[in-house]
Coordinates of C-alpha atoms and ligand atoms in Angstrom, one line a residue:
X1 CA 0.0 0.0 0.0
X2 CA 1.3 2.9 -0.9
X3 CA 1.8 5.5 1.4
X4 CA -0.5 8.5 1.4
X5 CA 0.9 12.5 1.4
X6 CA -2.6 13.6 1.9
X7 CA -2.6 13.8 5.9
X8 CA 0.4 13.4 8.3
X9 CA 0.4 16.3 11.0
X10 CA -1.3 15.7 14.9
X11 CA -3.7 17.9 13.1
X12 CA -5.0 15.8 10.0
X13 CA -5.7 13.1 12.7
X14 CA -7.4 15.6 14.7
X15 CA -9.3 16.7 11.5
X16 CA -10.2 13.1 10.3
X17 CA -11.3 12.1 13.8
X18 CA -13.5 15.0 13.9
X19 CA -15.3 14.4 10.5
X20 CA -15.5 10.9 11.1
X21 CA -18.3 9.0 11.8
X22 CA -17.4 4.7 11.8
X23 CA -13.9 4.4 13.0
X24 CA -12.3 1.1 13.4
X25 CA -10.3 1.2 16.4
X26 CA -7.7 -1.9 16.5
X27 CA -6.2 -2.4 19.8
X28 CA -2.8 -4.1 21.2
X29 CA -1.2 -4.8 24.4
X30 CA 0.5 -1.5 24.5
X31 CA -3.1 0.0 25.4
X32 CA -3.1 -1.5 28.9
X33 CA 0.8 -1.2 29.9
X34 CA 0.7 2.0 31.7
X35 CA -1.4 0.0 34.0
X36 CA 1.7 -2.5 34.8
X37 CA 0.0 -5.2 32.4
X38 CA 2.9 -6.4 30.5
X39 CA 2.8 -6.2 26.7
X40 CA 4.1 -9.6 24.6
X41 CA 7.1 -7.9 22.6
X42 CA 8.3 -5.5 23.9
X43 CA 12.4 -6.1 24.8
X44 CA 13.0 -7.0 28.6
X45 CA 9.4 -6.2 29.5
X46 CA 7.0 -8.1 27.5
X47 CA 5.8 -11.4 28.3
X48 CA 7.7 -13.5 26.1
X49 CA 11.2 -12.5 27.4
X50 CA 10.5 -13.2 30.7
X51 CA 9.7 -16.7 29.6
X52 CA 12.9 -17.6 28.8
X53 CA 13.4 -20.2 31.6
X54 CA 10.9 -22.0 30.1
X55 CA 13.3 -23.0 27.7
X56 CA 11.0 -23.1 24.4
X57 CA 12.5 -22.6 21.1
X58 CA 9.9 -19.6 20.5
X59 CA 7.9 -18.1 23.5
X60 CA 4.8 -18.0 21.6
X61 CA 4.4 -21.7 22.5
X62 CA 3.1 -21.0 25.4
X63 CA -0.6 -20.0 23.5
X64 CA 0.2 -22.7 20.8
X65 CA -2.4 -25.3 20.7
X66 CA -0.8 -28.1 20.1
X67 CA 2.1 -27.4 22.4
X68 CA -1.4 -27.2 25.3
X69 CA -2.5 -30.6 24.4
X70 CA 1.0 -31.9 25.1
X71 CA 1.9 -30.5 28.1
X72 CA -0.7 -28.4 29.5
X73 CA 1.4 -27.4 32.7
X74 CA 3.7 -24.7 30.0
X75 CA 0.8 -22.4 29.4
X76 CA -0.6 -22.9 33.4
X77 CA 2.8 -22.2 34.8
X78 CA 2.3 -18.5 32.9
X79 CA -1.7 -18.0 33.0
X80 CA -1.7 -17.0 36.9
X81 CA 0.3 -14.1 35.9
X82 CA -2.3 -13.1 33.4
X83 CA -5.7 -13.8 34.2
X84 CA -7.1 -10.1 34.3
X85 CA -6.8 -9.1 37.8
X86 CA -7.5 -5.3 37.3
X87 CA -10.6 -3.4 37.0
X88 CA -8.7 0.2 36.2
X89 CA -8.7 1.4 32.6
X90 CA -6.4 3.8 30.9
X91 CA -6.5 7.0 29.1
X92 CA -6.4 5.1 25.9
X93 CA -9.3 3.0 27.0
X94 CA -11.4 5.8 27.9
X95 CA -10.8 7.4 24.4
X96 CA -12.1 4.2 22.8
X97 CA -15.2 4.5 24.6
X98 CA -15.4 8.3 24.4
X99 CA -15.2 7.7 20.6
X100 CA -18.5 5.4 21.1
X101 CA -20.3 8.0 23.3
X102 CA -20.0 10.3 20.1
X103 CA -21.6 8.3 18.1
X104 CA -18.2 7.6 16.2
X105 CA -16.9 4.3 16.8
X106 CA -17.7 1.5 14.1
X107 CA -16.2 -1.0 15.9
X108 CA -12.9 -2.1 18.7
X109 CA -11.3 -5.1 17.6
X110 CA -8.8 -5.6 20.5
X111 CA -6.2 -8.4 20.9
X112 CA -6.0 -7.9 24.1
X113 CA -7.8 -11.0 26.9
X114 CA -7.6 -8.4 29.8
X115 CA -11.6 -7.2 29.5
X116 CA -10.8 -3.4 30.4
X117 CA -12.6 -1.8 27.2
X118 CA -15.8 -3.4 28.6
X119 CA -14.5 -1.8 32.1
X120 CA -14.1 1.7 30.2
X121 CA -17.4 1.9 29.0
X122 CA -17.3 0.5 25.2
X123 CA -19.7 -1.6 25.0
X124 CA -20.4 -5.6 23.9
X125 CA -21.5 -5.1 20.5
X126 CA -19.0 -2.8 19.7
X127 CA -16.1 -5.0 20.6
X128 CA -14.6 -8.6 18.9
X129 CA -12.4 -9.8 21.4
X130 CA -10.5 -10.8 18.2
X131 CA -8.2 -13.5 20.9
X132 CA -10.9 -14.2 23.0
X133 CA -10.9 -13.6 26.9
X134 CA -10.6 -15.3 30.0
X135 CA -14.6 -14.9 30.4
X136 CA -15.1 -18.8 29.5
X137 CA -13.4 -21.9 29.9
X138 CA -13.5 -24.9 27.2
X139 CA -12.6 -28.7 27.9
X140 CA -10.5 -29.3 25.1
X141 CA -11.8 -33.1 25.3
X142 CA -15.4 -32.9 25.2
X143 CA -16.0 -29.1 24.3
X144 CA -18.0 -29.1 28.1
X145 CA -17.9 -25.3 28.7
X146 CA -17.9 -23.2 32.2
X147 CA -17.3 -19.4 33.1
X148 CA -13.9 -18.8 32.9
X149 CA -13.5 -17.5 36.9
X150 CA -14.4 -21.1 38.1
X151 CA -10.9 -21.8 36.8
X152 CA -9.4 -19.3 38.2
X153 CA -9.1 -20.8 42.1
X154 CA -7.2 -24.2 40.2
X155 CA -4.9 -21.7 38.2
X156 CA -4.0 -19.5 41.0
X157 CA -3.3 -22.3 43.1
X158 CA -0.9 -23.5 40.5
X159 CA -3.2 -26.8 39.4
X160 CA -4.5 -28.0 36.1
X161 CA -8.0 -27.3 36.4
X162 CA -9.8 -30.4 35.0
X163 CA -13.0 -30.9 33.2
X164 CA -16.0 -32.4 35.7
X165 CA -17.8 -34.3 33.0
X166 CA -14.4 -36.0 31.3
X167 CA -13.3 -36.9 35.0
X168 CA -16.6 -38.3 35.8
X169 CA -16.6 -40.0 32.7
X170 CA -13.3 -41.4 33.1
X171 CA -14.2 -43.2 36.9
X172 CA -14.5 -46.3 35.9
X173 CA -18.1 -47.4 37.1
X174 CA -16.7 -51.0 38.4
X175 CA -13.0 -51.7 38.4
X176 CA -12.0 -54.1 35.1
X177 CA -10.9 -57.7 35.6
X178 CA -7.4 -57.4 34.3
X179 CA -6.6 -53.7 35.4
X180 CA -7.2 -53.9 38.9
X181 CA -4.0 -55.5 39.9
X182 CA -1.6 -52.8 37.7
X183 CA -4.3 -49.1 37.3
X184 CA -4.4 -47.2 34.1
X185 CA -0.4 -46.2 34.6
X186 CA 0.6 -50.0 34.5
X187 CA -1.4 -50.8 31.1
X188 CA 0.1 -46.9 29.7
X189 CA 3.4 -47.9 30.0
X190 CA 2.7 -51.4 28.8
X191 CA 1.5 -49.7 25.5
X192 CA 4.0 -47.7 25.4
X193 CA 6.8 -50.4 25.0
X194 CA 4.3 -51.9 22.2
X195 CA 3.2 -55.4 24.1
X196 CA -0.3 -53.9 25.0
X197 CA -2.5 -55.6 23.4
X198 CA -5.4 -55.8 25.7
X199 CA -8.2 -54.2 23.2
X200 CA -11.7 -54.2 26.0
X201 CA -13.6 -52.1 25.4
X202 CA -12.9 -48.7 26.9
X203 CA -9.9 -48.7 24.6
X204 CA -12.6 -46.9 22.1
X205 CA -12.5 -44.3 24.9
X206 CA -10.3 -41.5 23.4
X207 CA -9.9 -40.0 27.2
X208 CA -8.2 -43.0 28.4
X209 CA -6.0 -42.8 25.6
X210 CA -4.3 -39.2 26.4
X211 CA -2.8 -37.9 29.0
X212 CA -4.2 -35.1 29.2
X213 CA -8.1 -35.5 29.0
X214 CA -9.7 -33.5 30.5
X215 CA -8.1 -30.2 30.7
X216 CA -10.3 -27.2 30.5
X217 CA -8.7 -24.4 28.4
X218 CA -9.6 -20.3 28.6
X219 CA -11.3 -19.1 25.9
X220 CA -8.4 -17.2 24.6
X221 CA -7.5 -17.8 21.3
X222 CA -3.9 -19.6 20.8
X223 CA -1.7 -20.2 17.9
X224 CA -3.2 -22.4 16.2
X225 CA -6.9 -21.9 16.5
X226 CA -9.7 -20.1 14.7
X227 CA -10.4 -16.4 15.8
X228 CA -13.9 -16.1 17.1
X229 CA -17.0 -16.2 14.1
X230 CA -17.8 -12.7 15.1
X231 CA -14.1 -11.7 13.8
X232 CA -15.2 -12.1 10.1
X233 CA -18.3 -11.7 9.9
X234 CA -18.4 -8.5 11.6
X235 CA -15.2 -7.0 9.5
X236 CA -16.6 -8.8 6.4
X237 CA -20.0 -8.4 6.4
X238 CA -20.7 -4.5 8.3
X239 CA -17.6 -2.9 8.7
X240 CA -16.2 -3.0 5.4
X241 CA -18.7 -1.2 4.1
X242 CA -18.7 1.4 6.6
X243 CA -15.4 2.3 8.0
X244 CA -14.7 6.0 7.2
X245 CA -10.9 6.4 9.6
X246 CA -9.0 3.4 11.1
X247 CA -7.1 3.9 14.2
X248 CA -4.3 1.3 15.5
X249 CA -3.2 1.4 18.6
X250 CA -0.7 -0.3 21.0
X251 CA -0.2 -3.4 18.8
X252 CA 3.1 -4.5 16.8
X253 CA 0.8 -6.1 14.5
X254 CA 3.2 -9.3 14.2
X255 CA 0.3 -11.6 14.4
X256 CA -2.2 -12.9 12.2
X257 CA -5.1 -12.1 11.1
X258 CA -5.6 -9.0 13.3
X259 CA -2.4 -7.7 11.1
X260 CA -4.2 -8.1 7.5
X261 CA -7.3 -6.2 8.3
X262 CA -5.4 -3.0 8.0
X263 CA -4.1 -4.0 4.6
X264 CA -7.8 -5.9 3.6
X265 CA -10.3 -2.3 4.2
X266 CA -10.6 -0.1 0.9
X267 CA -7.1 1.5 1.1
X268 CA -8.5 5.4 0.6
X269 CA -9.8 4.8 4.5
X270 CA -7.3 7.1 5.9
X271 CA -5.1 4.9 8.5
X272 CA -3.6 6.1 11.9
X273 CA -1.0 4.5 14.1
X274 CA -0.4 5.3 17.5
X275 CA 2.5 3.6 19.1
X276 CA 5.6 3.6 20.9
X277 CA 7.8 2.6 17.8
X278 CA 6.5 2.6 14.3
X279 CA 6.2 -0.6 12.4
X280 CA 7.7 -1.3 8.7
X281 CA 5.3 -3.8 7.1
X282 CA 2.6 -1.8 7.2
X283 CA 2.5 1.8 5.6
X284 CA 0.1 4.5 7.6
X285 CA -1.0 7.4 6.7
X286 CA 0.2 9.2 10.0
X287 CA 2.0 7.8 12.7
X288 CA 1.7 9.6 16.0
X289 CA 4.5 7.9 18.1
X290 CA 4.9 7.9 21.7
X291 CA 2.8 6.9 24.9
X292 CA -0.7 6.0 23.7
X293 CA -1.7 7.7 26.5
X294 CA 0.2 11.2 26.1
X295 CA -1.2 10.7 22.8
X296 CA -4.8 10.8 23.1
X297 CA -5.2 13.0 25.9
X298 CA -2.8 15.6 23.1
X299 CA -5.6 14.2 20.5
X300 CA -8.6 14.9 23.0
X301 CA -7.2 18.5 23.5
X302 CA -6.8 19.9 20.4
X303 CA -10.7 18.3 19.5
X304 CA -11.8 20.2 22.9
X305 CA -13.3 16.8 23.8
X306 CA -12.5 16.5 28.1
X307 CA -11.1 13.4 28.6
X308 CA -12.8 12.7 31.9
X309 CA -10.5 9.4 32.6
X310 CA -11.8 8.5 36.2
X311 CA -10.1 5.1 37.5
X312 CA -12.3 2.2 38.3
X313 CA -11.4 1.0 41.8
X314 CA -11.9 -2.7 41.9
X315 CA -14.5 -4.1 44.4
Ligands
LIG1 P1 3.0 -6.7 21.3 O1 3.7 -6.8 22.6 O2 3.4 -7.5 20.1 O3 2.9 -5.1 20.8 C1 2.6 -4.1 21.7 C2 3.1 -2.8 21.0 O4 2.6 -1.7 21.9 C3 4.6 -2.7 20.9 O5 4.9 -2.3 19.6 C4 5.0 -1.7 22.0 O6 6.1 -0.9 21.6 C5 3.7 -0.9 22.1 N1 3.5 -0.3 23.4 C6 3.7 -0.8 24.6 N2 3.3 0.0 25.6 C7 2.9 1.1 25.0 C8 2.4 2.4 25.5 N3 2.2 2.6 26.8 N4 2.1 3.3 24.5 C9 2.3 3.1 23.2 N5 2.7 2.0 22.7 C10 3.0 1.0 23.6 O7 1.4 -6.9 21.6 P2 0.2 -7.2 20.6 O8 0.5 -6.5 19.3 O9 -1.0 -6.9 21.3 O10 -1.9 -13.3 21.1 O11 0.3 -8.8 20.4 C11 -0.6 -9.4 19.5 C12 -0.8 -10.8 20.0 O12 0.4 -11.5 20.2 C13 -1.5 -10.9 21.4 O13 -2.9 -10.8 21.3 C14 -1.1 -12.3 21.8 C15 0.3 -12.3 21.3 O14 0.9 -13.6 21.1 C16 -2.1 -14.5 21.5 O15 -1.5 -14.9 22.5 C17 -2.9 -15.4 20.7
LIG2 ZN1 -14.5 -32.7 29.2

């Protein structure tokens, strides 16, 4: 895309936000940092180096699926340091919703799992949680589904949290003739070692099979799975037609699909970015660098809008 001459002063963006009316905010990590919520790439105080005594070749891992269904403990040894545990917004935030209570905001698609735009006033169906949230919890056996805080005792207390219908399921109702000298373990490693073959008939049980039955996942969406329907359909099917300014914020836009959408609307929508570094894939129209924060409440005061940012004390 190439880039545009037409705007790229603090005061085209002010102009365009002005005279727009369907803005598509897209939203990062970088929107909750100021609150001590730690962004994924950023050197030395994102998430992913800190993870390096985990020891994975990539520190994404940690939110690939397939790497969960191995070895569940990788992601639950990092998830009680980021279930949302805040109910304060920023400045940023309250911009988003400010943008809403003018009657100008299309649609948020955040990134971000932590809830706060809800918190800040935007509301539900002007938001795709485009990675999900920790507001659900999945069992990624039998799809059984729960609200996402009754994990959240298991995760802080540093254990698995397990699915009630695969672990009834899996309590045998009478013990089995052969298996009640040796248990489930004995006839695993048997298996293992390729002499097992004992085929009764719970063998058809995929549970038994795995490890890890069982194991209830957040609904956050990980490497490796499909963004929510709502992602698509809602960009495809009402926003595309409608978006008159496009705002980014607080994202590196390294991940896909959030990163295409920019390069997917009609490319005379007039594009901001607002970040602490700018990126180089992706060409905007203006880039207003620094603290998101510092930023809008600049943007807020040049378009006489008060930015009344009141924290949310939780409880
Ligand atoms: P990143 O950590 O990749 O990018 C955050 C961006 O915000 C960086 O470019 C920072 O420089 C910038 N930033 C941080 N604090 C800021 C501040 N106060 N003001 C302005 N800019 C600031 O996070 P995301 O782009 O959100 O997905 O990451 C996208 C996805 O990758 C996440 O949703 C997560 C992750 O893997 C999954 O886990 C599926
Ligand atoms: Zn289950």
């Amino acid at each position: 895309r190439a880039k545009l001459t037409r705007y790229n002063t603090v005061n085209d963006a002010v102009h365009l936000l002005q005279r727009s009316s369907n803005v598509i905010v897209l939203t990062g990590a970088g929107i909750s940092t100021s609150l001590g919520i730690p962004d994924f790439r950023s050197k030395g105080t994102g998430l992913y180096s800190k993870l390096e005594h985990l020891g994975l070749n990539d520190p994404q891992e940690v939110f690939d699926i397939h790497t969960f269904k191995d070895d569940p403990t990788i992601f639950y040894s990092v998830a009680k340091d980021i279930i949302p545990s805040t109910d304060r917004y920023t400045p940023t935030h309250k911009f988003i919703a400010m943008l809403h209570e003018r009657g100008k905001l299309l649609t948020n698609y955040s990134q971000n799992i932590d809830n706060l735009e809800i918190v800040a006033g935007v509301p539900n169906d002007r938001l795709i949680q485009c990675h999900g949230s920790f507001g659900g919890a999945t069992c990624v056996e039998c799809g059984y589904k729960t609200a996402g805080e009754d994990i959240f005792p298991d995760i802080r207390a540093g254990v698995i949290p397990k699915c009630p219908r695969c672990i009834q399921r899996l309590r045998p109702a009478a013990p089995k003739r052969k298996r009640s000298s040796e248990g489930p373990n004995g006839r695993r490693r048997r298996r293992k070692n390729g002499h097992d073959d004992d085929d009764d008939d719970d063998d058809d049980d995929p549970a038994y099979d795995i490890p890890q039955a069982g194991v209830m996942k957040p609904d956050i969406t990980f490497f490796g799975e499909d963004l929510p329907d709502e992602f698509s359909k809602r960009l495809t099917e009402h926003d595309r037609e409608k978006v008159d300014l496009v705002v980014v914020i607080g994202t590196s836009l390294k991940v896909t699909p959030v990163s295409e959408i920019v390069g997917w609307l009609p490319s005379h929508i007039p594009q901001l970015y607002i970040s602490r570094q700018a990126v180089t894939h992706i060409n905007f129209d203006i880039d207003l660098l620094g603290d998101c924060d510092v930023v809008v409440e600049e943007l807020c005061r040049r378009l006489g809008w008060e930015l009344k940012h009141e924290m949310v004390t939780p409880g």
